[in-house]
Amino acid sequence: MMKLLRLRTGILILLMLCVLPFTGCAVMKDKPAAEDLSLVMAGMDGSDGVSFEGAAALLVGGKAVPESSIYYGGKVADHNKISLYSLLPDGGHPASAAESGPHPLGQGPGEAPVYYTRLVKEDGTWTMKQGSPALAGSNPLEALNPLRQLEDLERLDKKVTEEAGSARGTRVLRIELTAEAARSQLSAELEREMQAIRPVAGSGAVTAAGTHAEALEAKTALWEQKQSELQQRLDQADIRTIYYLKVDPKRNLPARLTWNRTLTYLGKAGTTTEETYITQVDFYGYQ
């Protein structure tokens, strides 16, 4: 009887060992990757601060638009305060930039324009508290806030998988937004950008009351036209947004975040146009 019991026990263990690899593989395709993303986000929330450097560029028809490229760096402090500033392609600061304080907008011969902004999260919303004065609402750094990008990964509908072929000792998560989430994300960003440049009374040079009213009316009409054109293009575009999150396996913290967004739409001439917006940011110096 004991021999029979041992035999049955041995068979059960053998069956479990045979089945587990297959069930493990099935689970690994989805749930663990999503759980890893949650753990990484929790680790990021628990860190007091981090430094980062990144770059962003726009490609149209597969070709880079030179004036769209920007290199930037920054620091996160106290979980909800971020300072961002522009960098040169080699990682250095432009001649007139100073990391310790607000950067004036200065561009001498052969120099890159200097951008600076300081953001604070209040009541769940990121607000610009300080920035390059001459840029007004067009500061490109505000959209490059890496914490906002990571927050989007948490709240938006997505599919999370592990990227095959990752280097030994590293893990890369592939996060693709659903079509609806990708459109909603871009629509919200464009709305923020359009509202930032909306003409308001009192802006611009001081002129006679009648002249100023006419100028404001003309600017508002142009703004509304451009907003309508932008919304129409957005409604007709195919949007695909994919993130790649490289994870530091020892600390379960983000090491690199790459974000690719591709829009495909019909241009004015009826030809198909493809635009790809790419950002990549590296995190280091966690506190």
Short mmCIF file of C-alpha atoms in Angstrom, two decimals:
data_model
loop_
_atom_site.label_atom_id
_atom_site.label_comp_id
_atom_site.label_asym_id
_atom_site.label_seq_id
_atom_site.Cartn_x
_atom_site.Cartn_y
_atom_site.Cartn_z
CA MET A 1 0.00 0.00 0.00
CA MET A 2 2.80 2.45 0.88
CA LYS A 3 4.58 1.64 -2.39
CA LEU A 4 1.38 2.34 -4.33
CA LEU A 5 0.89 5.66 -2.50
CA ARG A 6 4.48 6.68 -3.23
CA LEU A 7 4.04 5.72 -6.87
CA ARG A 8 0.88 7.83 -7.15
CA THR A 9 2.60 10.75 -5.40
CA GLY A 10 5.56 10.46 -7.76
CA ILE A 11 3.25 10.46 -10.80
CA LEU A 12 1.38 13.54 -9.52
CA ILE A 13 4.65 15.43 -8.97
CA LEU A 14 5.85 14.43 -12.43
CA LEU A 15 2.59 15.62 -13.99
CA MET A 16 2.84 18.94 -12.14
CA LEU A 17 6.41 19.45 -13.35
CA CYS A 18 5.31 18.77 -16.91
CA VAL A 19 2.30 21.08 -16.76
CA LEU A 20 3.87 24.03 -14.93
CA PRO A 21 6.22 25.15 -17.73
CA PHE A 22 3.31 25.38 -20.15
CA THR A 23 1.02 27.25 -17.78
CA GLY A 24 3.93 29.46 -16.80
CA CYS A 25 4.57 30.37 -20.43
CA ALA A 26 0.92 31.22 -20.97
CA VAL A 27 0.84 33.51 -17.93
CA MET A 28 4.14 35.20 -18.81
CA LYS A 29 2.66 36.51 -22.04
CA ASP A 30 0.37 38.92 -20.25
CA LYS A 31 -0.18 39.02 -16.51
CA PRO A 32 3.41 39.09 -15.18
CA ALA A 33 4.40 41.86 -17.62
CA ALA A 34 1.44 43.97 -16.50
CA GLU A 35 2.24 43.23 -12.86
CA ASP A 36 5.86 44.22 -13.44
CA LEU A 37 4.69 47.55 -14.84
CA SER A 38 2.64 48.15 -11.69
CA LEU A 39 5.63 47.30 -9.49
CA VAL A 40 7.87 49.67 -11.45
CA MET A 41 5.34 52.48 -11.14
CA ALA A 42 5.07 51.85 -7.40
CA GLY A 43 8.86 51.97 -7.11
CA MET A 44 8.95 55.26 -9.00
CA ASP A 45 6.29 56.72 -6.69
CA GLY A 46 8.36 55.67 -3.69
CA SER A 47 11.57 57.40 -4.79
CA ASP A 48 12.24 60.91 -3.48
CA GLY A 49 13.94 62.14 -6.62
CA VAL A 50 15.73 61.24 -9.84
CA SER A 51 17.68 62.90 -12.64
CA PHE A 52 17.03 62.31 -16.32
CA GLU A 53 18.23 63.18 -19.81
CA GLY A 54 16.42 62.67 -23.08
CA ALA A 55 15.78 63.68 -26.66
CA ALA A 56 12.73 64.16 -28.88
CA ALA A 57 12.31 64.40 -32.64
CA LEU A 58 9.66 64.40 -35.36
CA LEU A 59 9.95 62.33 -38.53
CA VAL A 60 7.78 63.04 -41.57
CA GLY A 61 7.82 60.37 -44.25
CA GLY A 62 10.71 58.72 -42.43
CA LYS A 63 12.88 61.85 -42.57
CA ALA A 64 13.77 63.86 -39.47
CA VAL A 65 12.57 67.45 -39.25
CA PRO A 66 15.74 69.21 -37.97
CA GLU A 67 14.01 72.11 -36.23
CA SER A 68 11.83 69.68 -34.25
CA SER A 69 14.74 67.97 -32.45
CA ILE A 70 15.36 68.89 -28.84
CA TYR A 71 17.73 67.52 -26.20
CA TYR A 72 16.81 68.02 -22.57
CA GLY A 73 17.60 67.13 -18.99
CA GLY A 74 16.05 67.64 -15.61
CA LYS A 75 15.42 66.59 -12.05
CA VAL A 76 12.48 65.33 -10.03
CA ALA A 77 12.23 66.39 -6.38
CA ASP A 78 9.72 65.65 -3.62
CA HIS A 79 7.67 63.43 -5.96
CA ASN A 80 5.77 66.37 -7.49
CA LYS A 81 8.32 69.00 -8.56
CA ILE A 82 10.19 68.88 -11.86
CA SER A 83 12.77 71.15 -13.45
CA LEU A 84 13.53 70.69 -17.15
CA TYR A 85 16.11 72.48 -19.28
CA SER A 86 17.44 72.15 -22.81
CA LEU A 87 20.76 70.52 -23.63
CA LEU A 88 23.09 70.44 -26.60
CA PRO A 89 23.24 67.20 -28.64
CA ASP A 90 26.39 66.15 -26.77
CA GLY A 91 24.64 66.54 -23.42
CA GLY A 92 26.19 69.91 -22.55
CA HIS A 93 24.31 73.10 -21.74
CA PRO A 94 23.89 75.93 -24.26
CA ALA A 95 26.23 78.85 -23.54
CA SER A 96 23.59 80.91 -21.73
CA ALA A 97 21.99 78.08 -19.77
CA ALA A 98 22.46 77.69 -16.03
CA GLU A 99 21.07 74.68 -14.27
CA SER A 100 20.80 76.46 -10.95
CA GLY A 101 18.12 78.91 -12.03
CA PRO A 102 15.73 80.00 -14.77
CA HIS A 103 17.35 80.02 -18.20
CA PRO A 104 16.95 83.19 -20.25
CA LEU A 105 15.98 82.71 -23.87
CA GLY A 106 19.21 83.47 -25.71
CA GLN A 107 20.42 82.40 -29.10
CA GLY A 108 23.69 83.70 -30.44
CA PRO A 109 25.42 82.68 -33.66
CA GLY A 110 25.52 78.89 -33.85
CA GLU A 111 23.84 78.46 -30.47
CA ALA A 112 20.78 76.34 -29.77
CA PRO A 113 17.76 78.11 -28.25
CA VAL A 114 17.58 77.77 -24.47
CA TYR A 115 14.43 76.45 -22.84
CA TYR A 116 13.64 76.13 -19.17
CA THR A 117 10.54 75.24 -17.19
CA ARG A 118 9.58 74.26 -13.66
CA LEU A 119 6.43 72.17 -13.10
CA VAL A 120 4.54 71.33 -9.92
CA LYS A 121 1.76 68.79 -9.54
CA GLU A 122 -1.24 70.29 -7.74
CA ASP A 123 -4.56 68.48 -7.24
CA GLY A 124 -3.53 65.85 -9.76
CA THR A 125 -2.60 68.34 -12.50
CA TRP A 126 0.86 69.41 -13.66
CA THR A 127 1.14 73.20 -13.69
CA MET A 128 3.96 75.32 -15.10
CA LYS A 129 5.25 77.58 -12.35
CA GLN A 130 8.22 79.06 -14.14
CA GLY A 131 9.55 79.04 -17.67
CA SER A 132 11.50 80.90 -20.34
CA PRO A 133 9.52 84.19 -20.41
CA ALA A 134 9.83 84.90 -24.12
CA LEU A 135 8.30 81.53 -25.00
CA ALA A 136 4.97 82.26 -23.29
CA GLY A 137 2.74 79.20 -23.78
CA SER A 138 4.88 77.52 -26.45
CA ASN A 139 7.55 75.98 -24.21
CA PRO A 140 8.19 72.51 -25.73
CA LEU A 141 9.55 71.09 -22.47
CA GLU A 142 6.16 70.98 -20.76
CA ALA A 143 5.08 68.09 -23.01
CA LEU A 144 8.31 66.19 -22.22
CA ASN A 145 7.55 65.77 -18.52
CA PRO A 146 8.65 62.13 -17.96
CA LEU A 147 6.41 61.67 -14.91
CA ARG A 148 3.35 62.59 -16.94
CA GLN A 149 4.43 60.05 -19.57
CA LEU A 150 4.75 57.36 -16.91
CA GLU A 151 1.37 58.34 -15.43
CA ASP A 152 -0.21 57.82 -18.86
CA LEU A 153 1.12 54.27 -18.82
CA GLU A 154 -0.80 53.63 -15.60
CA ARG A 155 -4.16 55.14 -16.47
CA LEU A 156 -4.64 54.49 -20.20
CA ASP A 157 -5.95 51.23 -21.71
CA LYS A 158 -3.08 49.18 -23.04
CA LYS A 159 -1.53 45.80 -23.74
CA VAL A 160 1.66 45.00 -21.83
CA THR A 161 4.07 42.32 -22.98
CA GLU A 162 7.73 41.52 -22.45
CA GLU A 163 10.00 42.41 -25.35
CA ALA A 164 11.76 39.33 -26.67
CA GLY A 165 15.54 39.31 -27.01
CA SER A 166 16.30 41.64 -24.10
CA ALA A 167 19.92 41.68 -22.99
CA ARG A 168 20.86 39.37 -20.14
CA GLY A 169 20.09 40.92 -16.76
CA THR A 170 17.63 43.45 -18.20
CA ARG A 171 13.93 43.47 -18.90
CA VAL A 172 12.08 45.57 -21.46
CA LEU A 173 8.31 45.96 -21.30
CA ARG A 174 6.40 46.79 -24.48
CA ILE A 175 3.29 48.86 -23.79
CA GLU A 176 0.94 49.54 -26.70
CA LEU A 177 -2.07 51.80 -26.14
CA THR A 178 -5.41 50.79 -27.57
CA ALA A 179 -6.53 52.81 -30.60
CA GLU A 180 -9.09 54.67 -28.47
CA ALA A 181 -6.57 55.47 -25.73
CA ALA A 182 -3.96 56.67 -28.25
CA ARG A 183 -6.50 59.04 -29.83
CA SER A 184 -7.73 60.29 -26.46
CA GLN A 185 -4.17 60.96 -25.27
CA LEU A 186 -3.22 62.95 -28.39
CA SER A 187 -6.50 64.86 -28.38
CA ALA A 188 -5.91 65.97 -24.78
CA GLU A 189 -2.35 67.07 -25.57
CA LEU A 190 -3.40 69.08 -28.61
CA GLU A 191 -6.18 70.72 -26.62
CA ARG A 192 -3.69 71.82 -23.93
CA GLU A 193 -1.32 73.21 -26.57
CA MET A 194 -4.08 75.06 -28.44
CA GLN A 195 -5.47 76.60 -25.26
CA ALA A 196 -1.96 77.77 -24.34
CA ILE A 197 -1.74 79.86 -27.53
CA ARG A 198 -5.36 81.04 -27.64
CA PRO A 199 -5.47 84.84 -28.19
CA VAL A 200 -6.59 86.75 -25.11
CA ALA A 201 -7.53 90.36 -24.54
CA GLY A 202 -4.66 92.54 -23.41
CA SER A 203 -1.93 90.53 -25.15
CA GLY A 204 0.40 92.13 -27.64
CA ALA A 205 1.41 95.75 -28.06
CA VAL A 206 -0.75 98.55 -26.68
CA THR A 207 -2.94 100.02 -29.43
CA ALA A 208 -6.11 102.04 -29.74
CA ALA A 209 -9.13 100.23 -28.32
CA GLY A 210 -10.82 99.75 -31.70
CA THR A 211 -7.65 98.56 -33.41
CA HIS A 212 -6.89 96.15 -30.59
CA ALA A 213 -10.41 94.67 -30.72
CA GLU A 214 -10.14 94.13 -34.47
CA ALA A 215 -6.71 92.51 -34.13
CA LEU A 216 -7.97 90.23 -31.35
CA GLU A 217 -10.99 89.24 -33.44
CA ALA A 218 -8.76 88.40 -36.44
CA LYS A 219 -6.36 86.37 -34.29
CA THR A 220 -9.23 84.50 -32.65
CA ALA A 221 -10.77 83.67 -36.04
CA LEU A 222 -7.42 82.31 -37.26
CA TRP A 223 -6.99 80.31 -34.05
CA GLU A 224 -10.47 78.78 -34.43
CA GLN A 225 -9.74 77.90 -38.06
CA LYS A 226 -6.48 76.16 -37.15
CA GLN A 227 -8.12 74.33 -34.27
CA SER A 228 -10.87 73.09 -36.59
CA GLU A 229 -8.33 71.91 -39.17
CA LEU A 230 -6.31 70.18 -36.49
CA GLN A 231 -9.37 68.40 -35.08
CA GLN A 232 -10.43 67.30 -38.56
CA ARG A 233 -7.00 65.85 -39.25
CA LEU A 234 -7.01 64.11 -35.88
CA ASP A 235 -10.44 62.56 -36.54
CA GLN A 236 -9.25 61.12 -39.86
CA ALA A 237 -5.81 59.93 -38.73
CA ASP A 238 -4.76 56.44 -37.74
CA ILE A 239 -2.80 56.68 -34.48
CA ARG A 240 -0.49 54.07 -33.01
CA THR A 241 1.35 54.66 -29.74
CA ILE A 242 3.93 52.26 -28.32
CA TYR A 243 6.19 52.61 -25.28
CA TYR A 244 9.25 50.55 -24.40
CA LEU A 245 10.18 50.62 -20.71
CA LYS A 246 13.62 49.29 -19.77
CA VAL A 247 13.56 48.19 -16.14
CA ASP A 248 16.43 48.11 -13.66
CA PRO A 249 15.87 44.55 -12.37
CA LYS A 250 17.79 45.07 -9.12
CA ARG A 251 15.63 47.96 -7.92
CA ASN A 252 12.51 47.58 -10.08
CA LEU A 253 12.80 51.17 -11.29
CA PRO A 254 12.59 52.73 -14.77
CA ALA A 255 15.98 52.92 -16.50
CA ARG A 256 14.85 54.13 -19.93
CA LEU A 257 11.50 55.07 -21.48
CA THR A 258 11.10 55.21 -25.25
CA TRP A 259 7.85 56.52 -26.73
CA ASN A 260 6.87 56.17 -30.41
CA ARG A 261 3.68 57.73 -31.75
CA THR A 262 2.85 57.33 -35.46
CA LEU A 263 0.08 59.24 -37.24
CA THR A 264 -1.04 58.30 -40.74
CA TYR A 265 -3.44 60.62 -42.56
CA LEU A 266 -4.34 62.03 -45.97
CA GLY A 267 -2.53 65.25 -46.81
CA LYS A 268 -3.97 68.22 -48.73
CA ALA A 269 -2.89 66.71 -52.07
CA GLY A 270 -4.69 63.47 -51.25
CA THR A 271 -1.45 61.60 -50.60
CA THR A 272 -0.88 59.58 -47.45
CA THR A 273 1.40 61.26 -44.92
CA GLU A 274 3.08 59.53 -42.00
CA GLU A 275 4.42 61.42 -38.99
CA THR A 276 6.34 59.71 -36.20
CA TYR A 277 7.07 61.46 -32.92
CA ILE A 278 9.84 59.82 -30.88
CA THR A 279 11.10 60.56 -27.38
CA GLN A 280 13.64 58.68 -25.31
CA VAL A 281 14.59 59.49 -21.73
CA ASP A 282 17.14 57.84 -19.41
CA PHE A 283 16.74 57.90 -15.62
CA TYR A 284 19.66 57.88 -13.17
CA GLY A 285 20.68 58.98 -9.68
CA TYR A 286 17.61 57.75 -7.81
CA GLN A 287 17.25 59.02 -4.25
#
